[in-house]
CSV table of C-alpha atoms in Angstrom, one decimal:
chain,number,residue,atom,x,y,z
A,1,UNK,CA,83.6,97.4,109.3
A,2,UNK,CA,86.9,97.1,111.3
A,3,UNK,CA,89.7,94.7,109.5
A,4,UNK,CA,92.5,93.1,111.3
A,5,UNK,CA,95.3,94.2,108.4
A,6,UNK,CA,93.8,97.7,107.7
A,7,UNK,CA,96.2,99.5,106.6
A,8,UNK,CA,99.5,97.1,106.0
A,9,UNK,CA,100.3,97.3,102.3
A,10,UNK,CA,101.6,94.2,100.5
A,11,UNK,CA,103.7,94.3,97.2
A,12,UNK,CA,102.3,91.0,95.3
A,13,UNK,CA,105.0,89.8,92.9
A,14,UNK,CA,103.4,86.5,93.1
A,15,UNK,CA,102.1,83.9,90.7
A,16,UNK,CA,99.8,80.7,89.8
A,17,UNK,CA,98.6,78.9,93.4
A,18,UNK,CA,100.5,79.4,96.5
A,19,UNK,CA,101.9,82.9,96.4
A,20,UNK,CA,98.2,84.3,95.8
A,21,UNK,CA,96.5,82.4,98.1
A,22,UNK,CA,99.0,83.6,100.3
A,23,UNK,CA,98.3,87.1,99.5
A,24,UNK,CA,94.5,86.8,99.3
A,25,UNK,CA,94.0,85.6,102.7
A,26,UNK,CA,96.2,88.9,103.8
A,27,UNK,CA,94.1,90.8,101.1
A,28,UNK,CA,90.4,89.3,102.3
A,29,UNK,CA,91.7,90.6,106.2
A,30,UNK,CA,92.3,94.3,104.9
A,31,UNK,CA,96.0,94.3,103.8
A,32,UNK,CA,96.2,96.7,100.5
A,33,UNK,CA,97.7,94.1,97.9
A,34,UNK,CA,99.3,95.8,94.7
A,35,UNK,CA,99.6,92.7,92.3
A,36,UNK,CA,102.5,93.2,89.9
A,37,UNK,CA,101.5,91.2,86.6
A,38,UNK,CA,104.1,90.9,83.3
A,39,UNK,CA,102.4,93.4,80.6
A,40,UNK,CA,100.1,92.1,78.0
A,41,UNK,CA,100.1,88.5,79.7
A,42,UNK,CA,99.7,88.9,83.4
A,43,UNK,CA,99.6,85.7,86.3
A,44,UNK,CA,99.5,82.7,84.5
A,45,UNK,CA,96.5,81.6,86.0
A,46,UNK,CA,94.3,84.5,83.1
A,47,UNK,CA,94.6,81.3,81.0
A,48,UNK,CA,94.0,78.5,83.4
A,49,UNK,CA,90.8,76.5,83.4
A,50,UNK,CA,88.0,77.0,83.6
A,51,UNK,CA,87.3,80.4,81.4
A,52,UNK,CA,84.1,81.7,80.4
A,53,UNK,CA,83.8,84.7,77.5
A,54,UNK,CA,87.7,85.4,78.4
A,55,UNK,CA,87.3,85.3,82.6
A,56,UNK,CA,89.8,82.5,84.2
A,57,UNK,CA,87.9,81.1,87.4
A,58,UNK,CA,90.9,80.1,88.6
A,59,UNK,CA,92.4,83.5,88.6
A,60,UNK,CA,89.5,84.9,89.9
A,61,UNK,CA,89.2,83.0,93.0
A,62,UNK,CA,92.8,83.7,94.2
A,63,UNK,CA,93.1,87.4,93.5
A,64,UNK,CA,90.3,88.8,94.8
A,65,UNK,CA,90.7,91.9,97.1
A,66,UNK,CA,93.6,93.1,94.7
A,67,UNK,CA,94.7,95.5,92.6
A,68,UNK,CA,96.8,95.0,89.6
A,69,UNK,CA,99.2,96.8,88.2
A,70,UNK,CA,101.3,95.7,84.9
A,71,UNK,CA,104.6,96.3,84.9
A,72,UNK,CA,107.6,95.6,82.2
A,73,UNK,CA,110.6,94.3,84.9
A,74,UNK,CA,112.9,94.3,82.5
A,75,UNK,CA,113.2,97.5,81.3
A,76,UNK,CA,115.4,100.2,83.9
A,77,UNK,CA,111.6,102.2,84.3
A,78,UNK,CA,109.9,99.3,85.0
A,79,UNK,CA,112.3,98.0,87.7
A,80,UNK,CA,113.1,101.6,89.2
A,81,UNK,CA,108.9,101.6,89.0
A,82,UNK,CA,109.2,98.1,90.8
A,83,UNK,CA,111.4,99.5,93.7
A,84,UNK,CA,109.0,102.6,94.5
A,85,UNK,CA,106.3,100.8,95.3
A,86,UNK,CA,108.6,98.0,97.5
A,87,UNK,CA,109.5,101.3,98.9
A,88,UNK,CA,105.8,102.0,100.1
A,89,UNK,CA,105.3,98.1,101.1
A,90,UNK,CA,105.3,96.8,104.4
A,91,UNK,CA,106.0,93.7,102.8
A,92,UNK,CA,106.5,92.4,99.5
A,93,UNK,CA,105.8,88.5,98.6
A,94,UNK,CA,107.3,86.7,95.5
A,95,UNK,CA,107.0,83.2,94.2
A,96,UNK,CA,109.5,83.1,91.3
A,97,UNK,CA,111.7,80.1,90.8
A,98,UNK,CA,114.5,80.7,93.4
A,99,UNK,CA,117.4,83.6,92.1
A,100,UNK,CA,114.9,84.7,89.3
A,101,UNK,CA,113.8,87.9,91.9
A,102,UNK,CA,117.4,88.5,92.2
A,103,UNK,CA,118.1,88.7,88.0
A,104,UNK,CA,115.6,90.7,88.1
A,105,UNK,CA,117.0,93.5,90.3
A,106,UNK,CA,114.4,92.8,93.2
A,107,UNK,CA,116.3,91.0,95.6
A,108,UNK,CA,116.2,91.3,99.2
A,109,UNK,CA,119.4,93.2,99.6
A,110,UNK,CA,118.1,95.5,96.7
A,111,UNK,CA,114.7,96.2,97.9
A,112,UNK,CA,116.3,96.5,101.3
A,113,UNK,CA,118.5,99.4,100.6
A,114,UNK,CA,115.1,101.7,99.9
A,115,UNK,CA,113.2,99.8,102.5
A,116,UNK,CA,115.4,98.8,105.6
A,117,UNK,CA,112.3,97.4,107.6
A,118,UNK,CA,110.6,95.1,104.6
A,119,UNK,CA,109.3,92.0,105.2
A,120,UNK,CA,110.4,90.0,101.9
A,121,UNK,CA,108.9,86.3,101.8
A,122,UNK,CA,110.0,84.2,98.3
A,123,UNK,CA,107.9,81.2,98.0
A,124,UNK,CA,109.5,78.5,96.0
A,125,UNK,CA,109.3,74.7,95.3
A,126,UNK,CA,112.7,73.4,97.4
A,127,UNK,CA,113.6,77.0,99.4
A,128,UNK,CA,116.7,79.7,98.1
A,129,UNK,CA,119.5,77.7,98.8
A,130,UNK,CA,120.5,73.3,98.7
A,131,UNK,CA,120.8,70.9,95.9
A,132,UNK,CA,117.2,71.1,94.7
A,133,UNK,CA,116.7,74.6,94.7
A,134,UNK,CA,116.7,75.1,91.4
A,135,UNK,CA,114.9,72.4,90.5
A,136,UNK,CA,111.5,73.7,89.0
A,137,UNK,CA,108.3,72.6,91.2
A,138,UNK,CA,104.8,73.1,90.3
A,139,UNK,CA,102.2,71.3,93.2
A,140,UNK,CA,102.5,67.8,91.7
A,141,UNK,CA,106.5,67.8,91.7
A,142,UNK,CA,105.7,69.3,95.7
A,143,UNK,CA,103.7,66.1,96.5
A,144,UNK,CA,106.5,63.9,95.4
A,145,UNK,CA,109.0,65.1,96.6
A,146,UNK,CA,107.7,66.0,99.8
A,147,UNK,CA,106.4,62.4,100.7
A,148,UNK,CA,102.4,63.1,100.3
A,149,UNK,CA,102.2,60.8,97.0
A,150,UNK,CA,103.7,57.8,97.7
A,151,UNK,CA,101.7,58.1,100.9
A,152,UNK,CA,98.3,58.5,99.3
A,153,UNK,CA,96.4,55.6,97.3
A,154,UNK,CA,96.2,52.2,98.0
A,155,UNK,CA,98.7,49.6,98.5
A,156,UNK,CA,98.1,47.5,95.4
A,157,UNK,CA,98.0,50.4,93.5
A,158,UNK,CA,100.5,53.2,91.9
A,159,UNK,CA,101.0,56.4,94.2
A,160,UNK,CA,98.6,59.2,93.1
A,161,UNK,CA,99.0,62.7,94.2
A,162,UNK,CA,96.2,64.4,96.8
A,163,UNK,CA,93.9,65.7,93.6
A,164,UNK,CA,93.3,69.7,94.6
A,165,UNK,CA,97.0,71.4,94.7
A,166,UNK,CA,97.4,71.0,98.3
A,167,UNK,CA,101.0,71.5,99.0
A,168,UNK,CA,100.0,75.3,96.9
A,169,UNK,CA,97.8,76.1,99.4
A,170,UNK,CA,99.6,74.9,102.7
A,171,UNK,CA,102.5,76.9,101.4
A,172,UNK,CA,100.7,79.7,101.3
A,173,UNK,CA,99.2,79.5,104.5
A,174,UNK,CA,102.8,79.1,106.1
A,175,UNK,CA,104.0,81.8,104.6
A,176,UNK,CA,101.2,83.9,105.5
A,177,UNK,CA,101.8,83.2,109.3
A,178,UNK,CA,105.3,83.8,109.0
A,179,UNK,CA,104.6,87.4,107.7
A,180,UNK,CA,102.0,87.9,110.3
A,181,UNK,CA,104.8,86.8,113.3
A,182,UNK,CA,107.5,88.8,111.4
A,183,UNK,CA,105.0,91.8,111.3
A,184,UNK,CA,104.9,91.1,115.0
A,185,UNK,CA,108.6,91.2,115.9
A,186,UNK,CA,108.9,93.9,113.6
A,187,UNK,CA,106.4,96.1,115.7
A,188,UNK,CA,108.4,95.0,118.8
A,189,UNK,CA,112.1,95.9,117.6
A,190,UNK,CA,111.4,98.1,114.7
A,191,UNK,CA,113.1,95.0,112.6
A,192,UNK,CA,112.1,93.9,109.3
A,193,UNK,CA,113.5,89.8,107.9
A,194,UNK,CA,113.4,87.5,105.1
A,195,UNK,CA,111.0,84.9,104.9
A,196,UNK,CA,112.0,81.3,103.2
A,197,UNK,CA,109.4,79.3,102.7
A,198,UNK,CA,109.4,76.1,100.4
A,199,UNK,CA,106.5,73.9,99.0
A,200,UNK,CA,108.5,70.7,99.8
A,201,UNK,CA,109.3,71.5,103.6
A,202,UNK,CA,105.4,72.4,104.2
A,203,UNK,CA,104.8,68.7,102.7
A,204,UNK,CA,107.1,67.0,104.4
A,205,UNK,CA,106.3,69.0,107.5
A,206,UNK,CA,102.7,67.7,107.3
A,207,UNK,CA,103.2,64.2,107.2
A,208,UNK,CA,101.5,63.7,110.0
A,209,UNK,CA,103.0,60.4,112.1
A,210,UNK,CA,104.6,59.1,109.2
A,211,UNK,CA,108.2,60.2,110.0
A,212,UNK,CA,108.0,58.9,113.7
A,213,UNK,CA,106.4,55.8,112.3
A,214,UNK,CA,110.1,55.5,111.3
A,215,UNK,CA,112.3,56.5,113.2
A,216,UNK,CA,110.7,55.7,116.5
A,217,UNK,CA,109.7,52.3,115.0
A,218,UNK,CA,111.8,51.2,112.2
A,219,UNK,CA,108.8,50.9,110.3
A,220,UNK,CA,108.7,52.4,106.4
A,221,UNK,CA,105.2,53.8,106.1
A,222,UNK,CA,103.0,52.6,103.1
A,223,UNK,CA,100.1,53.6,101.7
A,224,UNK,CA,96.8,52.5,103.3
A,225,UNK,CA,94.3,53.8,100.9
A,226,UNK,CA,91.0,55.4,103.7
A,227,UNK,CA,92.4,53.7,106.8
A,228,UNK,CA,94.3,55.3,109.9
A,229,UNK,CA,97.4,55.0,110.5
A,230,UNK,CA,97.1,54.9,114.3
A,231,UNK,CA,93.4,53.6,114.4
A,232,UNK,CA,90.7,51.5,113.7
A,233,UNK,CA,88.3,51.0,112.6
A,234,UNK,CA,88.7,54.2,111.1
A,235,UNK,CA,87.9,53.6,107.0
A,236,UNK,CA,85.5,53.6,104.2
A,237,UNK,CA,83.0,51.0,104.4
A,238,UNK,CA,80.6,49.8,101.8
A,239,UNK,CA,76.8,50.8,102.4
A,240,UNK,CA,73.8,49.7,100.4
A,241,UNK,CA,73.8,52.4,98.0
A,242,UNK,CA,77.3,53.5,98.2
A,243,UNK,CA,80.0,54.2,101.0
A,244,UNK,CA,80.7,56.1,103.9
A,245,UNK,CA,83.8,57.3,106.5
A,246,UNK,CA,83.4,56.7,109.9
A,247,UNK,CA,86.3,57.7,112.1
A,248,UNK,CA,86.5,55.7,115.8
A,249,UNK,CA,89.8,57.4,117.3
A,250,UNK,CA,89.5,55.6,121.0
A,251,UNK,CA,87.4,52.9,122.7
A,252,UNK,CA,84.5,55.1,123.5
A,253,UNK,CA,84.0,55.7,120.4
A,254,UNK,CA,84.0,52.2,119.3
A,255,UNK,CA,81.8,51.1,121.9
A,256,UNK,CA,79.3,53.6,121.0
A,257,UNK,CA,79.8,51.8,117.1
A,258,UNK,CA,79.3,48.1,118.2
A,259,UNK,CA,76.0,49.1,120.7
A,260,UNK,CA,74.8,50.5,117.2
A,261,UNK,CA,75.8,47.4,115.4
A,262,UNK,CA,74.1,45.2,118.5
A,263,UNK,CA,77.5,43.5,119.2
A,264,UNK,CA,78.7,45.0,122.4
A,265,UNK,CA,80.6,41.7,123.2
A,266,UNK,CA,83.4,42.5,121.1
A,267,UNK,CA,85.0,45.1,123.7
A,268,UNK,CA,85.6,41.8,125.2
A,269,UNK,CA,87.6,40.2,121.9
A,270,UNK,CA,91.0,40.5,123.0
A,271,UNK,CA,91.6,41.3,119.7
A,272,UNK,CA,89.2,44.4,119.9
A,273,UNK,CA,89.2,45.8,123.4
A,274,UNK,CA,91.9,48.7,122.7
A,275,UNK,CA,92.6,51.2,120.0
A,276,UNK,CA,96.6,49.2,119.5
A,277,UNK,CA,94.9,45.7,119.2
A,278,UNK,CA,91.9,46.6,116.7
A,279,UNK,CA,94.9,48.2,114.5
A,280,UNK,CA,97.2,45.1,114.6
A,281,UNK,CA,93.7,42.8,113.4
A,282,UNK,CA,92.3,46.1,111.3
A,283,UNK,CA,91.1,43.8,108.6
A,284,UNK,CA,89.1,41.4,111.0
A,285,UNK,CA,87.4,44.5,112.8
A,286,UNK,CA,87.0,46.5,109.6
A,287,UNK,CA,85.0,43.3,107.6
A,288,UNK,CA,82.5,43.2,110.9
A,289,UNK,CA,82.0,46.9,110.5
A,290,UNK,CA,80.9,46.7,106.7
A,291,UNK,CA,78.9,43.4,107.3
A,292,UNK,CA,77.1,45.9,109.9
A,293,UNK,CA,76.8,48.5,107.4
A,294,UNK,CA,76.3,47.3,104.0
A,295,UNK,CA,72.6,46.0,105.7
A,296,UNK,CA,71.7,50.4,105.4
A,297,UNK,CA,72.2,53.1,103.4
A,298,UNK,CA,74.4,55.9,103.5
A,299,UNK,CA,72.2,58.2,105.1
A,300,UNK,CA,70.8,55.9,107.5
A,301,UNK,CA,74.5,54.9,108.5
A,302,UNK,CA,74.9,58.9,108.5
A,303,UNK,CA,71.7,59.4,111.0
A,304,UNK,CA,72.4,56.9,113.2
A,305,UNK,CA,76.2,57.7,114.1
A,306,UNK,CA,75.6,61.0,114.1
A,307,UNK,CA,73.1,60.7,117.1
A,308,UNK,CA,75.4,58.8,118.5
A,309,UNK,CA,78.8,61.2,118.0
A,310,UNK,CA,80.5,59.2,115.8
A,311,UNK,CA,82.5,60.8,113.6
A,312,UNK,CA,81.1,59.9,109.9
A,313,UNK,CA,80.5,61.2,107.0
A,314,UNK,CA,79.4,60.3,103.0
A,315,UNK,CA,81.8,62.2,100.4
A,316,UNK,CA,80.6,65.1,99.7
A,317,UNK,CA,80.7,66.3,95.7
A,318,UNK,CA,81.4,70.0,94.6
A,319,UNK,CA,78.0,70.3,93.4
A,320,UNK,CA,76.7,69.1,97.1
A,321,UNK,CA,79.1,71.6,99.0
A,322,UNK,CA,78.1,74.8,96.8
A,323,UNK,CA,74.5,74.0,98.3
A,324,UNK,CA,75.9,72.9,101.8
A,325,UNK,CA,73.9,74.4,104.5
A,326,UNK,CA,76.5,74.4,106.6
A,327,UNK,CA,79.2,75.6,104.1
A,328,UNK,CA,76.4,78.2,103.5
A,329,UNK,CA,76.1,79.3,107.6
A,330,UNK,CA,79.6,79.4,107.5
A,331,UNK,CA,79.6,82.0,105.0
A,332,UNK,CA,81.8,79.9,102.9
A,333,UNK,CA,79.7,79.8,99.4
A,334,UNK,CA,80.5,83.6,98.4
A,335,UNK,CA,79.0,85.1,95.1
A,336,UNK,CA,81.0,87.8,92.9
A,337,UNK,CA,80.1,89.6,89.8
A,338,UNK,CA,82.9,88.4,87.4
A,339,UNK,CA,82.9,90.9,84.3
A,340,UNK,CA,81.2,89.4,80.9
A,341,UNK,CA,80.4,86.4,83.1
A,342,UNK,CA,78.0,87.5,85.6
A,343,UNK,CA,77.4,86.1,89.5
A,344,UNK,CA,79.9,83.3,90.3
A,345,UNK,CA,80.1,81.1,93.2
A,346,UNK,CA,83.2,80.6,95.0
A,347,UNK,CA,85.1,79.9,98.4
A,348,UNK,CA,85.1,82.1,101.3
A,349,UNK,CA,87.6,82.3,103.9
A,350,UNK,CA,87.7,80.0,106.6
A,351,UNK,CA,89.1,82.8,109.1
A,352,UNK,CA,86.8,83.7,111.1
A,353,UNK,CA,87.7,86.8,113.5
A,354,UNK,CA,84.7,88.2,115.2
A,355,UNK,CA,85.9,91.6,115.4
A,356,UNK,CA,87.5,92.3,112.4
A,357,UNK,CA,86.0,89.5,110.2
A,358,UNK,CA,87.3,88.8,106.7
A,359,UNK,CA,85.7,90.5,103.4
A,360,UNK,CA,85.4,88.9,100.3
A,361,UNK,CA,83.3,91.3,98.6
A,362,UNK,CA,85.8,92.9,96.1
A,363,UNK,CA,86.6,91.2,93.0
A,364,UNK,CA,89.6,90.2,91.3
A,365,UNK,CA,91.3,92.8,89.0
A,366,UNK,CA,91.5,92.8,85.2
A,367,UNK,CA,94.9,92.9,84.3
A,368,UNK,CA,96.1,96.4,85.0
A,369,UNK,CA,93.2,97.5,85.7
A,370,UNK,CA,94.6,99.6,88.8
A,371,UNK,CA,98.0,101.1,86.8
A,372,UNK,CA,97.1,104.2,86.2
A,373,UNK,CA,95.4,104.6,89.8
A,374,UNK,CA,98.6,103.0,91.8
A,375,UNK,CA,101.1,104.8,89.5
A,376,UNK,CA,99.2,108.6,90.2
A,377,UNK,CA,98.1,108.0,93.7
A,378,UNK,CA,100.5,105.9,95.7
A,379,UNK,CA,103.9,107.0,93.3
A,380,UNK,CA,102.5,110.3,92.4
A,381,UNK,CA,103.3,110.3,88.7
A,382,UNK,CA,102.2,113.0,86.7
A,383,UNK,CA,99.8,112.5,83.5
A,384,UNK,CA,102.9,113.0,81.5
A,385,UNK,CA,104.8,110.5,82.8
A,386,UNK,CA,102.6,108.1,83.4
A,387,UNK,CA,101.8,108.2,79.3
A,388,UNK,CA,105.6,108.0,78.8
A,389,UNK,CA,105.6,105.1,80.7
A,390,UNK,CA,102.8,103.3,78.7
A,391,UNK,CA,104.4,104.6,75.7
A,392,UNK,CA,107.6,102.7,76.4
A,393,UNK,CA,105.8,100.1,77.5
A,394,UNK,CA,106.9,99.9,80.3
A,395,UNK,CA,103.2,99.6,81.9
């Protein structure tokens, strides 16, 4: 089967969230990723939760489609190791804390001078250069500072951050499209670049109207728990047994809503009869809505929007979307053989290419399992000095 990155070859220096996920969406498209992991520990991620008979789940998901290679960076052999194989790379991808790469003897202009045409992306918290870059960032210090926790929650409440490490993966989606259009220009001019992408400009940049909301308006944006912050209704209303999302956007859609709830006379309300004036009265319109659907269930509410093309929906659970038929179509429920584990379920990938479609078939490496394989048949070490090299543990 054809893949879209056959045959580009990715030097994986990264780490923890966003750096892999960065690389295993290259990786899952055909890109060769050599993962560079510290000896005897390896990404952090080998110890996250959850871990079964030694077997991080967390690792596992984001590595798969790579091989790993452990490698001593501060030792001379290790880094002279380091700038071989940056030397085969069309691109190499690190998410260190920003100048670390550099005190390492890795940095751009380093790797550079072996490979004039890289492609070098650094993932980092607040970018390589400003007051907060070095500042340390993990996904919840992202959030923050990025705008995306005070923004989520309700209004009474404390800020809470978005619960899966969202700014970790956007950043790692970003960065992946800036390699793929730095690939591009490359092919056009023969030119490779640096790539600086930071977790707290992909937050900020994903704000959605909240920025405008200010500086077009003069209006701070708050928290406002479920609702919209351009329309309405557009919440989380109470059922019988529970609660459901429904999501009117424009009139037509709320006319199709109040036919369902038998009240088509409030088009007519002036207080309802545009998307602007159902906002500015959101409480009014939202407490008819609930009286209309706390009289059904959740599935009933589900059914009879849905025939209608309403946008609605009941919040899903992880144990729901691993049995999701539609999650399942989609190809996006994946098993793997996990060593000492056995079949695991996991994401696919949401890219789908009909030509060269993604595979997720290959597992995620043991640490250093590949080292002996990269260091023989992409270096070609000999025997001898590859045991040198473990001897010195170097590898």
């Amino acid at each position: 089967m054809k893949r879209a990155l056959a045959g580009l070859k990715i030097l994986d220096f990264t780490r923890v969230y966003s750096g892999p996920y960065c690389t295993m969406l290259l990786a899952d498209l055909g890109a060769e990723v050599i993962k560079v992991e510290a000896v005897g520990k390896g990404d952090d991620t080998r110890l996250f939760y959850p871990i079964k008979n030694g077997q991080s789940g967390y690792f596992t998901y984001l590595n798969r489609n790579k091989k790993s290679i452990t490698l001593n960076l501060k030792t001379p052999e290790g880094k002279e190791t380091a700038l071989a194989l940056a030397r085969w790379a069309d691109v190499l991808v690190e998410n260190f804390s920003a100048g670390t790469i550099k005190k390492l003897g890795l940095s751009y202009e380093t790797v550079k001078e072996v490979n004039p045409n890289i492609i070098y992306a650094s993932i980092s918290g607040f970018g390589q250069s400003g007051p907060y870059c070095k500042k340390a960032a993990y996904d919840a210090v992202a959030q923050a500072m990025g705008g995306l926790t005070y923004l989520t929650g309700y209004p009474e409440n404390e800020p809470v951050k978005v619960g899966p490490a969202i700014s970790d993966a956007a950043t790692g989606v970003h960065t992946a499209v800036a390699i793929l259009a730095a690939l591009h220009h490359r092919t056009a001019t023969g030119e490779g670049q640096y790539i600086d992408v930071a977790m707290m400009d992909t937050v900020f940049s994903m704000l959605e109207n909240s920025v405008p909301i200010l500086t077009m308006m003069g209006e701070e944006p708050q928290r406002i728990g479920n609702s919209n912050p351009a329309s309405a209704p557009y919440d989380m209303y109470h059922t019988k047994d529970g609660a459901v999302v429904i999501a009117t956007a424009n009139d037509s859609l709320f006319t199709r809503l109040i036919n369902l709830m038998g009240q088509p006379e409030l088009m007519e309300d002036p207080r309802f009869n545009s998307n602007p004036n159902r906002k500015a009265h959101e409480r009014e319109v939202n407490a008819l809505v609930e009286e209309w659907t706390r009289q059904h269930t959740s599935a009933e509410v589900e059914s009879l929007l849905d025939a209608s093309g309403i946008p609605v929906a009941c919040a899903k659970s992880v144990s729901q979307l691993v049995e999701d038929p539609q999650l399942h179509h989609r190809n996006m429920v994946i098993e793997q053989e996990v060593p000492g584990v056995g079949t695991v379920k996991f994401p696919g990938n949401p890219l789908k290419l009909q030509a060269t479609p993604p595979d997720t078939s290959r597992r995620a490496p043991l640490l250093g399992e590949h080292t002996h394989e990269i260091l023989k048949d992409v270096l070609g070490r000999t025997e001898d000095e590859i045991q040198q090299l473990k001897a010195m543990q170097v590898i």
